[in-house]
Short mmCIF file of C-alpha atoms in Angstrom, two decimals:
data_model
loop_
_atom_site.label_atom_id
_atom_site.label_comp_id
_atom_site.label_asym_id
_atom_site.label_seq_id
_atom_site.Cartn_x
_atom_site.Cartn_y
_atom_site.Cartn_z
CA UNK A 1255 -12.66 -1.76 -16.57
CA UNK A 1256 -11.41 -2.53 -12.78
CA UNK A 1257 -13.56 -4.70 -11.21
CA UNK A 1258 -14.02 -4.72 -7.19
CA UNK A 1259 -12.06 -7.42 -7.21
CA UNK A 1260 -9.18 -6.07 -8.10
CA UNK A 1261 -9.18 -4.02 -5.02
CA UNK A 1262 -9.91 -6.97 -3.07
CA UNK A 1263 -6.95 -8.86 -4.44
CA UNK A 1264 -4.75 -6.15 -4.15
CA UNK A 1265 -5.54 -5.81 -0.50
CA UNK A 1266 -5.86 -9.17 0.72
CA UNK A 1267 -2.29 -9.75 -0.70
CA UNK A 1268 -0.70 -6.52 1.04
CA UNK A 1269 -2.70 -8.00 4.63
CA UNK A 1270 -0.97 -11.58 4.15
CA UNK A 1271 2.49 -9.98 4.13
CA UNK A 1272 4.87 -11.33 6.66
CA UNK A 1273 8.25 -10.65 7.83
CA UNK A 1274 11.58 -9.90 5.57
CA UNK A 1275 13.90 -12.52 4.32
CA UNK A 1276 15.56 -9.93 2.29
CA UNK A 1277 18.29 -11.95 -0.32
CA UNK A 1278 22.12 -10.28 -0.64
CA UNK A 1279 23.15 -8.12 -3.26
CA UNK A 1280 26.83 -8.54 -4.25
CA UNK A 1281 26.29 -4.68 -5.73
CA UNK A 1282 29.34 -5.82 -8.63
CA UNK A 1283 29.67 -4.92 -12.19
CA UNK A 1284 28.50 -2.55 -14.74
CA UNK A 1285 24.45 -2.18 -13.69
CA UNK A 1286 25.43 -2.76 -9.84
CA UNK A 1287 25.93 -6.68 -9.65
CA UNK A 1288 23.95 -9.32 -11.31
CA UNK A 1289 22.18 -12.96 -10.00
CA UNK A 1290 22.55 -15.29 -12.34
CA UNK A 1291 19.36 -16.34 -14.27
CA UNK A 1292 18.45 -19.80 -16.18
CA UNK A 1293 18.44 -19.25 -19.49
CA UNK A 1294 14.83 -19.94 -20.97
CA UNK A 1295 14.01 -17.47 -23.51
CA UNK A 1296 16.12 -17.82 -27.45
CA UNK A 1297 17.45 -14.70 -28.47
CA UNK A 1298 19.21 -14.44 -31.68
CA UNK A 1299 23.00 -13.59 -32.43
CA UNK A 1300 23.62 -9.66 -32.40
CA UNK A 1301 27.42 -9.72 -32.09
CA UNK A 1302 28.71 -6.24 -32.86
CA UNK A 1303 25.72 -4.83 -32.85
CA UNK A 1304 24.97 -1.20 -31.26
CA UNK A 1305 21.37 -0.12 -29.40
CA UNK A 1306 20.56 2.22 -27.33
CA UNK A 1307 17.58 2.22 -24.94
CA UNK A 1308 15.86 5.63 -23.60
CA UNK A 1309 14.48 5.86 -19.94
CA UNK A 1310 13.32 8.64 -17.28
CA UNK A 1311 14.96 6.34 -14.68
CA UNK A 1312 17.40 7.74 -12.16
CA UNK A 1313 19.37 6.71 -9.29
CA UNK A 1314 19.04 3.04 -7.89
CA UNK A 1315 16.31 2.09 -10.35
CA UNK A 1316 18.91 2.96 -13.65
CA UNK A 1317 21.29 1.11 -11.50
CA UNK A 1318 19.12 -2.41 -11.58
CA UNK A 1319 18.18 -1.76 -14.49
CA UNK A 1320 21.55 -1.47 -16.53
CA UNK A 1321 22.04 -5.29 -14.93
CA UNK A 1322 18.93 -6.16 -17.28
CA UNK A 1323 20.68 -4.70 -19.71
CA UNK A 1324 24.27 -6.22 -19.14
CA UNK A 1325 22.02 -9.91 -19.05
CA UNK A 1326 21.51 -9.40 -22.74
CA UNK A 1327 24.47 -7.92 -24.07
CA UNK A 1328 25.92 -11.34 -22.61
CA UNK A 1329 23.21 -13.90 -23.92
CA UNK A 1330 23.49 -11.68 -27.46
CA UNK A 1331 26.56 -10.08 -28.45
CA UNK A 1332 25.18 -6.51 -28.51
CA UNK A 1333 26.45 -3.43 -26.90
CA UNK A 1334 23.50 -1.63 -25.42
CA UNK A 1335 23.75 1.89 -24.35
CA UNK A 1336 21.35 3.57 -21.80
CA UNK A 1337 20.19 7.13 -23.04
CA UNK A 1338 19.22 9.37 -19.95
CA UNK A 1339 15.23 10.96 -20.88
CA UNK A 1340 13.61 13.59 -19.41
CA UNK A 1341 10.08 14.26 -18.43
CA UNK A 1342 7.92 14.90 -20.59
CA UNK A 1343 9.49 11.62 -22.94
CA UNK A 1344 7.55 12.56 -25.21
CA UNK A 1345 9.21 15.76 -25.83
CA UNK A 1346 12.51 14.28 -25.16
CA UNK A 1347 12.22 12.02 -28.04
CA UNK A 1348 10.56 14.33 -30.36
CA UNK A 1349 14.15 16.05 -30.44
CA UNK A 1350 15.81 12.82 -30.56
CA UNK A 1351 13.60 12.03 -33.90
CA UNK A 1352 13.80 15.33 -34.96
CA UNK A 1353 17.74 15.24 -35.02
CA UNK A 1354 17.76 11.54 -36.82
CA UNK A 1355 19.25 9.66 -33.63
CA UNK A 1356 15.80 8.16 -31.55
CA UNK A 1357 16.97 5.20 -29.18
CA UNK A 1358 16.19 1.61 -30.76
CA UNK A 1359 13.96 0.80 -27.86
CA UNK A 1360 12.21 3.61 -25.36
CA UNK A 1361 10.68 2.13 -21.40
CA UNK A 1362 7.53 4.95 -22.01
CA UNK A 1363 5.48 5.44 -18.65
CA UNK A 1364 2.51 6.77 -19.88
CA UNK A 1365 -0.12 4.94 -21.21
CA UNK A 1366 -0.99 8.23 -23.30
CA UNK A 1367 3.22 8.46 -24.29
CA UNK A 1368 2.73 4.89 -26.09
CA UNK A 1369 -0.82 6.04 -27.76
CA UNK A 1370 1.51 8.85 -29.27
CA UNK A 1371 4.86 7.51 -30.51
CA UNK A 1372 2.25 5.61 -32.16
CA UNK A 1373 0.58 8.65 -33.45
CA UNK A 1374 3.21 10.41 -34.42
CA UNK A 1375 4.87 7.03 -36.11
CA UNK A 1376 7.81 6.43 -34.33
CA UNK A 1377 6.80 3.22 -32.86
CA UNK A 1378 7.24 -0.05 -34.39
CA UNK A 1379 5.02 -3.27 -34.24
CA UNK A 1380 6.27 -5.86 -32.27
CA UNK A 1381 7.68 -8.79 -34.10
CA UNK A 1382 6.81 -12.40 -33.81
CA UNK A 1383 8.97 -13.56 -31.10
CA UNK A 1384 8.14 -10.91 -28.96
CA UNK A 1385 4.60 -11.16 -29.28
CA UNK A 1386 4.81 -14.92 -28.74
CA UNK A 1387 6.79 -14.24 -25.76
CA UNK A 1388 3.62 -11.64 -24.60
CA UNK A 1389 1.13 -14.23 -25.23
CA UNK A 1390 2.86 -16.47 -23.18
CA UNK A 1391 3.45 -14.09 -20.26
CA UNK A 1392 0.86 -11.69 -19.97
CA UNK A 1393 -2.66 -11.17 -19.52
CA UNK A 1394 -5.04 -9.43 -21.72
CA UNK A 1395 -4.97 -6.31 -19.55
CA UNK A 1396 -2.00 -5.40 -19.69
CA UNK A 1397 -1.63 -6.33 -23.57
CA UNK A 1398 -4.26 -4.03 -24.04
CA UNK A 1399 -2.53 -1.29 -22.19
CA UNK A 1400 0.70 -1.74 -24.65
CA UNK A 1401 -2.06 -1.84 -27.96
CA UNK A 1402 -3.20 0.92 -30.14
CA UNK A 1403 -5.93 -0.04 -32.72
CA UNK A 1404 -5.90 -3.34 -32.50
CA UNK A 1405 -1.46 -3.65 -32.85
CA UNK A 1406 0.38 -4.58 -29.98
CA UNK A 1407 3.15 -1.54 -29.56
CA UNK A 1408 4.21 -2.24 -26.10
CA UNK A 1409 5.37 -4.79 -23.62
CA UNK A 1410 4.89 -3.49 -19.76
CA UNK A 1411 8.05 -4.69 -18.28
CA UNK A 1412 7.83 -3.07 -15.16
CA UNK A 1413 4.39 -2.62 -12.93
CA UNK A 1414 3.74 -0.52 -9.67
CA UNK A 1415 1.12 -1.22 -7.29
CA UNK A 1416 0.51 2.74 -6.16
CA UNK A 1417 -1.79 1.91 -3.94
CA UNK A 1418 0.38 2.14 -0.76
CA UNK A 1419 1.59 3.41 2.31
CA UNK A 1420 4.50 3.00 4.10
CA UNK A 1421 4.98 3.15 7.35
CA UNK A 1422 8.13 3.69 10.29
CA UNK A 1423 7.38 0.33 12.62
CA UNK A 1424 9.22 2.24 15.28
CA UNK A 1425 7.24 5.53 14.84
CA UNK A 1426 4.01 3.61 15.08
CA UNK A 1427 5.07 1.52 18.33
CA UNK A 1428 5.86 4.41 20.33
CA UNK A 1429 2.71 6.37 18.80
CA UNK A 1430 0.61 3.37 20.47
CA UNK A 1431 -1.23 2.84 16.57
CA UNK A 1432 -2.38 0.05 14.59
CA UNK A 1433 -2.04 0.55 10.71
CA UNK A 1434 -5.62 2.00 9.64
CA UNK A 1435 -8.23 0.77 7.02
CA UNK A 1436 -10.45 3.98 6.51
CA UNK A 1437 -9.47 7.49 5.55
CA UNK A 1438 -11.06 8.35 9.14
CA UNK A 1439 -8.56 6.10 11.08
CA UNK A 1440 -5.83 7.32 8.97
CA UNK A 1441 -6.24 11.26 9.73
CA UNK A 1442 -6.65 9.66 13.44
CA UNK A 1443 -3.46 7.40 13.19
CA UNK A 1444 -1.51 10.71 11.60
CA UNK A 1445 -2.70 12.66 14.52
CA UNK A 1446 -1.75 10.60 17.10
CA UNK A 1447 1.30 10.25 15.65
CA UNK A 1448 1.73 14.07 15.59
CA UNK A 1449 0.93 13.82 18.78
CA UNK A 1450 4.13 11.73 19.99
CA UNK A 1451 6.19 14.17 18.14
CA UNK A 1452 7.03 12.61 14.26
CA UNK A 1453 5.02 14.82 11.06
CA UNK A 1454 2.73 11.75 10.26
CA UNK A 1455 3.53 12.07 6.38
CA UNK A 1456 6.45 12.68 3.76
CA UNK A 1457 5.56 14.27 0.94
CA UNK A 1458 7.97 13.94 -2.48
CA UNK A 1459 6.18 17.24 -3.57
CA UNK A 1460 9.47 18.27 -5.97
CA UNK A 1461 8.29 15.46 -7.89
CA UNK A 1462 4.39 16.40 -8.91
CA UNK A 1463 3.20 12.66 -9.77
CA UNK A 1464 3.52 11.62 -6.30
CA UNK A 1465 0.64 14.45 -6.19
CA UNK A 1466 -1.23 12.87 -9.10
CA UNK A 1467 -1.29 9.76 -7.34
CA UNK A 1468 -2.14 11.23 -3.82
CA UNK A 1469 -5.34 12.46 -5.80
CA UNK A 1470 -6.06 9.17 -7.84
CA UNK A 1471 -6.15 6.50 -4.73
CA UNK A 1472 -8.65 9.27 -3.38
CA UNK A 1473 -10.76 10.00 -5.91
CA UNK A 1474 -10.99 6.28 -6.90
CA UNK A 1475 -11.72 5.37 -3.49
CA UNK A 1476 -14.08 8.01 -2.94
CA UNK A 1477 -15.75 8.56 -6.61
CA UNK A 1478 -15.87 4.95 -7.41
CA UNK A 1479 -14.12 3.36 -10.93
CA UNK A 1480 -17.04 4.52 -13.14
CA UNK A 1481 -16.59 8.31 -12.22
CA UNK A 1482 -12.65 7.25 -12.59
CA UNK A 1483 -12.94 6.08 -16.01
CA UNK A 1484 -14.44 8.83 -17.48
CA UNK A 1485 -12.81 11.60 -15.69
CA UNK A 1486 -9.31 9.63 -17.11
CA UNK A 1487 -11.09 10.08 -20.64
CA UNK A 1488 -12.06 13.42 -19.80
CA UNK A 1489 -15.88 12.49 -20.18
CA UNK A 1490 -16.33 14.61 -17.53
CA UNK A 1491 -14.86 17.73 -16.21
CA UNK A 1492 -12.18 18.73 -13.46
CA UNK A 1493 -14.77 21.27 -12.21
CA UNK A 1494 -16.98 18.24 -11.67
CA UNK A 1495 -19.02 18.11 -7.81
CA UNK A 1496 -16.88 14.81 -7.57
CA UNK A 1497 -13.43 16.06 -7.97
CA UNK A 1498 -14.57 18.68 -5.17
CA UNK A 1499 -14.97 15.99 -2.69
CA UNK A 1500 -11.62 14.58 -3.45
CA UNK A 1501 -9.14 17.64 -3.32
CA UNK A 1502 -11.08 18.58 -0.05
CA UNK A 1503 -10.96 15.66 1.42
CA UNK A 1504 -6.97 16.01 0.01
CA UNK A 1505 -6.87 19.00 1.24
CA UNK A 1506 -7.97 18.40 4.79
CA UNK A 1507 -4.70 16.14 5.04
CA UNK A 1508 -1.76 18.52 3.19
CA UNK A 1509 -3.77 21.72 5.10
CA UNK A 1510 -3.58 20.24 8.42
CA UNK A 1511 -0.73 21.99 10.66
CA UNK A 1512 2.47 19.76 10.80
CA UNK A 1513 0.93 16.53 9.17
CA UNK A 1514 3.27 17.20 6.41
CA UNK A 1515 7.19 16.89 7.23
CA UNK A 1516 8.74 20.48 6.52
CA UNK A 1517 5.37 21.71 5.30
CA UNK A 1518 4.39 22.67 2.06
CA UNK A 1519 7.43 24.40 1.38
CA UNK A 1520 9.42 21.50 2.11
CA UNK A 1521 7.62 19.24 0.73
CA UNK A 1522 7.82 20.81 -2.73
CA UNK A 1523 11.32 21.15 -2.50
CA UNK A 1524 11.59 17.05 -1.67
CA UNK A 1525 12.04 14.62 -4.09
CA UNK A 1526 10.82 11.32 -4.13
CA UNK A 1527 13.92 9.28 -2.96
CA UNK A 1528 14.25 12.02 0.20
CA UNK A 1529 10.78 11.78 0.93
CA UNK A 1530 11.35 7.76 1.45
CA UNK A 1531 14.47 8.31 3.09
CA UNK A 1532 13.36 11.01 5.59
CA UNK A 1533 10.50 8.79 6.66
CA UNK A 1534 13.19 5.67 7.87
CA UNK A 1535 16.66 7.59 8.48
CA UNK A 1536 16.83 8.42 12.60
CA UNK A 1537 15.55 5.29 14.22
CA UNK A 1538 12.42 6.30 16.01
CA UNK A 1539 12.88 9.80 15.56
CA UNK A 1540 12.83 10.39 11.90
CA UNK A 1541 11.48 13.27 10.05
CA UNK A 1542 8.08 11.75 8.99
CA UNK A 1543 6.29 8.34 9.77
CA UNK A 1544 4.26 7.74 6.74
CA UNK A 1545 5.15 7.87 3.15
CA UNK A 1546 2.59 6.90 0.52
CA UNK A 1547 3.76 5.73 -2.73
CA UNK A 1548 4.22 2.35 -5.17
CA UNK A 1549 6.36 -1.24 -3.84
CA UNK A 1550 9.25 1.15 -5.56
CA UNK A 1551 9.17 2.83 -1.90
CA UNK A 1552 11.68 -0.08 -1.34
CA UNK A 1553 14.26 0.69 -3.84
CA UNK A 1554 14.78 3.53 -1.56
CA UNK A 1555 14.48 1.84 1.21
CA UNK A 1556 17.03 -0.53 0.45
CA UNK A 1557 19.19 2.50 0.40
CA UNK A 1558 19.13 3.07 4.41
CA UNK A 1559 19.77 1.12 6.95
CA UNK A 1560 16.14 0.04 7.57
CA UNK A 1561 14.89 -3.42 6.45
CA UNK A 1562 11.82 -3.98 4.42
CA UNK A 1563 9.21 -6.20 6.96
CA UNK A 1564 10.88 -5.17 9.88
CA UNK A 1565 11.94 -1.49 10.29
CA UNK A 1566 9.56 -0.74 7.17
CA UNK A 1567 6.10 -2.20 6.81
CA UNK A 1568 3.19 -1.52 4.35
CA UNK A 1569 -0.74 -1.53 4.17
CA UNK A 1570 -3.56 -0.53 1.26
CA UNK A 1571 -4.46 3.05 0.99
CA UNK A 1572 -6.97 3.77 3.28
CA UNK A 1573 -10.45 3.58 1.76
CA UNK A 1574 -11.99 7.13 1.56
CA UNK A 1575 -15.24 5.51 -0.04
CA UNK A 1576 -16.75 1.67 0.36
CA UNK A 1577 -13.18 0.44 -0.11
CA UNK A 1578 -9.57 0.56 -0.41
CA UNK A 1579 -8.41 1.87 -3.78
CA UNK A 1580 -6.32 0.25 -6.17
CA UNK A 1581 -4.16 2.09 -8.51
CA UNK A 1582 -1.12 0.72 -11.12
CA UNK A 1583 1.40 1.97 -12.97
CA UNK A 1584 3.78 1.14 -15.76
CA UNK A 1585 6.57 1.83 -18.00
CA UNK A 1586 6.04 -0.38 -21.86
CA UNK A 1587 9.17 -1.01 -23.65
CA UNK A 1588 8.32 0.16 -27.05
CA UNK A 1589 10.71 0.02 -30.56
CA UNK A 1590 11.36 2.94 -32.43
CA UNK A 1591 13.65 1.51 -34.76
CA UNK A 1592 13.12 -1.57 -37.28
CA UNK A 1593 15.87 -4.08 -37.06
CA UNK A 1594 16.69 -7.18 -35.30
CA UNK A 1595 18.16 -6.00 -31.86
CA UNK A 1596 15.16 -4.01 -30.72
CA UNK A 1597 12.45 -6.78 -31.40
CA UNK A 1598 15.04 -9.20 -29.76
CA UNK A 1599 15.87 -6.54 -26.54
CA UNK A 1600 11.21 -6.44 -26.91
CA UNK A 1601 11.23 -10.03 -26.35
CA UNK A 1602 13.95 -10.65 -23.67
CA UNK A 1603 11.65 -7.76 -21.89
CA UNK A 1604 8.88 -9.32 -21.87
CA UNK A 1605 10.76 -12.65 -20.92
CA UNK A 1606 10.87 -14.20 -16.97
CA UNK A 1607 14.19 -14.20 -17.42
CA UNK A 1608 14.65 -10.25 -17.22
CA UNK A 1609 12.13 -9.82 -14.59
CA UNK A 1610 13.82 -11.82 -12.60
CA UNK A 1611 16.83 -10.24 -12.30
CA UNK A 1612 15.18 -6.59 -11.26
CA UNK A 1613 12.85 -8.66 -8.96
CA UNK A 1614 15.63 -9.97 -6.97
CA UNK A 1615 17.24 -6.12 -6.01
CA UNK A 1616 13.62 -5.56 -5.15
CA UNK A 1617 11.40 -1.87 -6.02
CA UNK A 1618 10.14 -3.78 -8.79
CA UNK A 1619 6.87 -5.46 -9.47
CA UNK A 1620 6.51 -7.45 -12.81
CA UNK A 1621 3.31 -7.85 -14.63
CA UNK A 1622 4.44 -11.20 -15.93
CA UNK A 1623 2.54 -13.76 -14.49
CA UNK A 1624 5.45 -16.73 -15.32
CA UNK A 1625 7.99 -15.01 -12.98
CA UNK A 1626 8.38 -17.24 -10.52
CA UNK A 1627 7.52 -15.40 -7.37
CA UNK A 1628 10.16 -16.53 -5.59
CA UNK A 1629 12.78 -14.10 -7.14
CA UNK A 1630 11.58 -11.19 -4.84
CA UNK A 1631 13.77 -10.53 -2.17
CA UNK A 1632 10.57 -10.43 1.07
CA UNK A 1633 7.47 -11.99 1.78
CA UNK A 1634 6.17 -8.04 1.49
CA UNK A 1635 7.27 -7.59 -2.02
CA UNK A 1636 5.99 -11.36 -2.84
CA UNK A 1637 2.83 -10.68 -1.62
CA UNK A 1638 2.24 -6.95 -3.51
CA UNK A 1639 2.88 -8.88 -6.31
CA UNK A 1640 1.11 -11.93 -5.98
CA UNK A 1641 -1.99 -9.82 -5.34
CA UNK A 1642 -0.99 -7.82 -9.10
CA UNK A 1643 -0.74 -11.00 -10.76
CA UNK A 1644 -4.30 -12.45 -9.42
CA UNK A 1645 -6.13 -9.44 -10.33
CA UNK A 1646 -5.39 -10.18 -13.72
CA UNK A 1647 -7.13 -7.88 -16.48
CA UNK A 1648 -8.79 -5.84 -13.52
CA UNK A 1649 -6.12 -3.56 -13.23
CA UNK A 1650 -6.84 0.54 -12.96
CA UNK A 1651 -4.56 2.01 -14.57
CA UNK A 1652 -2.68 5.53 -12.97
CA UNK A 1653 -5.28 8.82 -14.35
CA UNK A 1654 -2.43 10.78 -15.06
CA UNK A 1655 0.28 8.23 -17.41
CA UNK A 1656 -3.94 7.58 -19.50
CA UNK A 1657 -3.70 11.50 -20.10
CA UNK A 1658 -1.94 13.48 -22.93
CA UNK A 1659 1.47 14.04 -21.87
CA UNK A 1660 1.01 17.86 -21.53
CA UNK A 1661 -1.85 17.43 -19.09
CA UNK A 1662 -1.06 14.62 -16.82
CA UNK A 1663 3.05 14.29 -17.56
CA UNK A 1664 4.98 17.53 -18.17
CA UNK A 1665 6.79 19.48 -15.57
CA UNK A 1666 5.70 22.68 -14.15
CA UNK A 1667 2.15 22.52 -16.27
CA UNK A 1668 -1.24 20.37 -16.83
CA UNK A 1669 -1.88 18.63 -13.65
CA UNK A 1670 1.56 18.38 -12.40
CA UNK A 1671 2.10 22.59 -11.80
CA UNK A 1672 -2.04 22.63 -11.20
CA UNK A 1673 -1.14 19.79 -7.81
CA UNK A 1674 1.70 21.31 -6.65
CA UNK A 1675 -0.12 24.90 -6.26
CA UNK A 1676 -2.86 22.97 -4.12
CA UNK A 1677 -0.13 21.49 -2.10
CA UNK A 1678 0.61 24.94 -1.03
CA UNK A 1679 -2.95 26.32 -1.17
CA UNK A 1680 -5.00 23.05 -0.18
CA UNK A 1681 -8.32 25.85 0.63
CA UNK A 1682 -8.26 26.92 -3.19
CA UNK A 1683 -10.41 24.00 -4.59
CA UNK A 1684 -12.70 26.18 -6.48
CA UNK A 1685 -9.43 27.57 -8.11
CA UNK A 1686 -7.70 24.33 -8.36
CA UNK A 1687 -10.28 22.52 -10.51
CA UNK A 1688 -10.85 25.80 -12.52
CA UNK A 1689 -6.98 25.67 -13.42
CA UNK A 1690 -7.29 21.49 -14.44
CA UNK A 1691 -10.07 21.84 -16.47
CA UNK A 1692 -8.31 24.55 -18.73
CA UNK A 1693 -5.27 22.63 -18.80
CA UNK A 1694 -6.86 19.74 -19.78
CA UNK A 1695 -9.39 21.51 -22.12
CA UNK A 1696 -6.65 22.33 -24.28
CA UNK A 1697 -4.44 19.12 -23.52
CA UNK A 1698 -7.13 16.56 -24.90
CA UNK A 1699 -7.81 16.19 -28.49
CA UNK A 1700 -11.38 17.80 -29.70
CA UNK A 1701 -14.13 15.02 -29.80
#
């Protein structure tokens, strides 16, 4: 359970962010260009050897990541192939299994995904070395997260503080505003900034768990982590007085004239890389000034000609409630196939040594509390996950990766479809909670 400090630490490490001393990127090779990394962790031999590794990443972050990949295939021998998923992975895999060829290892981002390979017994155990290497690396929180009764299943190689907003430094400057702390200040802020002529927010609507999390930093701010916890379990239900108060308060931000760049319309038609782009491409006159979203925001970032600290700076999600929220995210590297190479890929996962080499391209944050912190490329990145690191098992984990897969992961249903209506109907609250609660009714198993 997320304790307040956890919020705390997450905040206080966003506020102590400084300026960017962003490190080059020779952008070379197979993944994109690789650092070079000290060899710590002992992997065995796997010369010859073929695996293949599932993952629902696109663009720059299956760029950076095939470098983690091309680190092993050197230290090892093995060939390692990268196997494009879809959302839901779940379903993506089930045909995979179905047709006798799953991937040796799959990066699963929902806490409810792992809880099912495991289910459905497609998951392996992790081995020895890899759990020594956990042990060694992780805290109990997020072992827990990668455990299903009482086996450890998962290793969370990569982490996301969600708990953020991004902002155009520009955009703000000529707006005359300061970055704000309450939910108040930040309707102010966007108006103000609507004012001088920007749409105050970008919204990646195409891509419905940016939605999801819109609704998660809310509610937890606003409901508090108890109320959190059980509506993740579904202890209680979407038609619940307290999920009112969050999709109107929602509501009063996505329904207000102009505060969202293109409108609803657009917005639905954005995905997530546009929606970071269109907030810091044309200097002071971009399309948005806001985007709200994880320290992956500066993947994309990294993609314009904007620089993170600079051009691009970040504070906590506004607190709605008594304080700021604080929201993560993950993606666990689990085995699906027995055999050598994938408990050796596990446990050069859940190494320093391969967090380290997506922490220095940056739009990463690593749960492993032995990465030296000085691999990120900025003091902002640094900080978000300095702040991760110290809150240690407090972490509150995203609502939607805890549910089922067809409620809180599948395109065009569950949560994701119910969101994306709002989005275009933010009045239709009564309607909106009406239309979770059956999806989830019939998403969660029978108690």
């Amino acid at each position: 359970m997320v304790a307040a400090t956890a919020v705390g630490a997450l905040a206080l490490g966003l506020t102590a962010c400084g300026g960017d001393d962003d490190k080059d990127d020779d952008g070379n090779g197979k993944g994109g260009g690789k650092k070079e990394t000290a060899a710590t962790v002992q992997l065995p031999k796997l010369d010859g050897q073929k695996l293949s590794v599932a993952a629902v990443w696109g663009g720059a972050e299956r760029k950076v990541f095939l470098r983690v990949l091309d680190e092993f295939e050197e230290r090892t021998g093995a060939d390692v192939s990268f196997v494009p998923a879809q959302e839901p992975i779940i379903s993506f895999l089930a045909s995979k299994v179905a047709g006798g060829e799953p991937p040796d290892v799959a990066m699963l981002p929902q806490v409810g995904a792992v809880k099912q390979a495991v289910e459905k017994k497609w998951a392996k155990p992790l081995g020895a070395a890899a759990q020594k290497e956990l042990d060694e690396n992780y805290a109990r929180g997020w072992k827990d997260l990668g455990s299903v009764g009482g086996k450890q299943y998962g290793v969370y190689f990569k982490a996301a503080n969600k708990s953020l907003v991004w902002y155009n430094t520009k955009v703000f400057e000529n707006a005359g505003v300061e970055e704000p702390k309450t939910w108040d200040e930040f309707m102010k802020t966007a108006q103000t900034v609507y004012d001088s002529g920007v749409a105050p927010v970008s919204v990646g609507g195409a891509e419905a768990w940016t939605l999801t999390d819109w609704f998660e930093n809310v509610y937890l701010s606003q409901a508090g982590p108890e109320k959190y916890d059980q509506l993740a379990q579904h202890k209680i239900k979407w038609t619940d007085p307290s999920v009112k108060e969050a999709l109107t308060t929602l509501g009063g931000l996505f329904g207000k004239k102009g505060f969202v760049a293109g409108g609803a319309d657009g917005a639905l038609q954005t995905e997530f890389p546009a929606s970071v782009k269109q907030t810091f491409v044309g200097g002071d006159q971009p399309k948005a000034g806001m985007v709200f979203e994880g320290d992956m925001v500066s993947l994309s970032i990294s993609e314009t000609k904007a620089k993170v600290g600079t051009d691009a700076k970040v504070f906590p999600f506004p607190a709605v409630g008594k304080a700021s929220p604080a929201v993560v995210g993950g993606d666990a590297a689990v085995a699906l196939k027995d055999g050598e190479g994938a408990q050796a890929l596990l446990t050069f996962l859940a190494s320093p040594d391969a967090a380290k080499i997506w922490a220095e391209a940056g739009g990463f944050v690593s749960p492993n509390k032995n990465l030296d912190l000085a691999a990120y490329p900025n003091d902002v990145q640094r900080g978000i996950a300095k702040a991760l690191i110290a809150a240690g098992d407090d972490i509150r984990f995203d609502m939607s990766d805890q549910a089922p897969p067809a409620f809180g992961g599948t395109p065009g249903k569950g949560e994701w479809k119910a969101l994306q209506d709002f989005l275009k109907n933010p009045k239709n609250v009564a309607g909106t909670q009406r239309t979770l609660e059956d999806a989830a009714a019939k998403a969660y198993p029978k108690s």
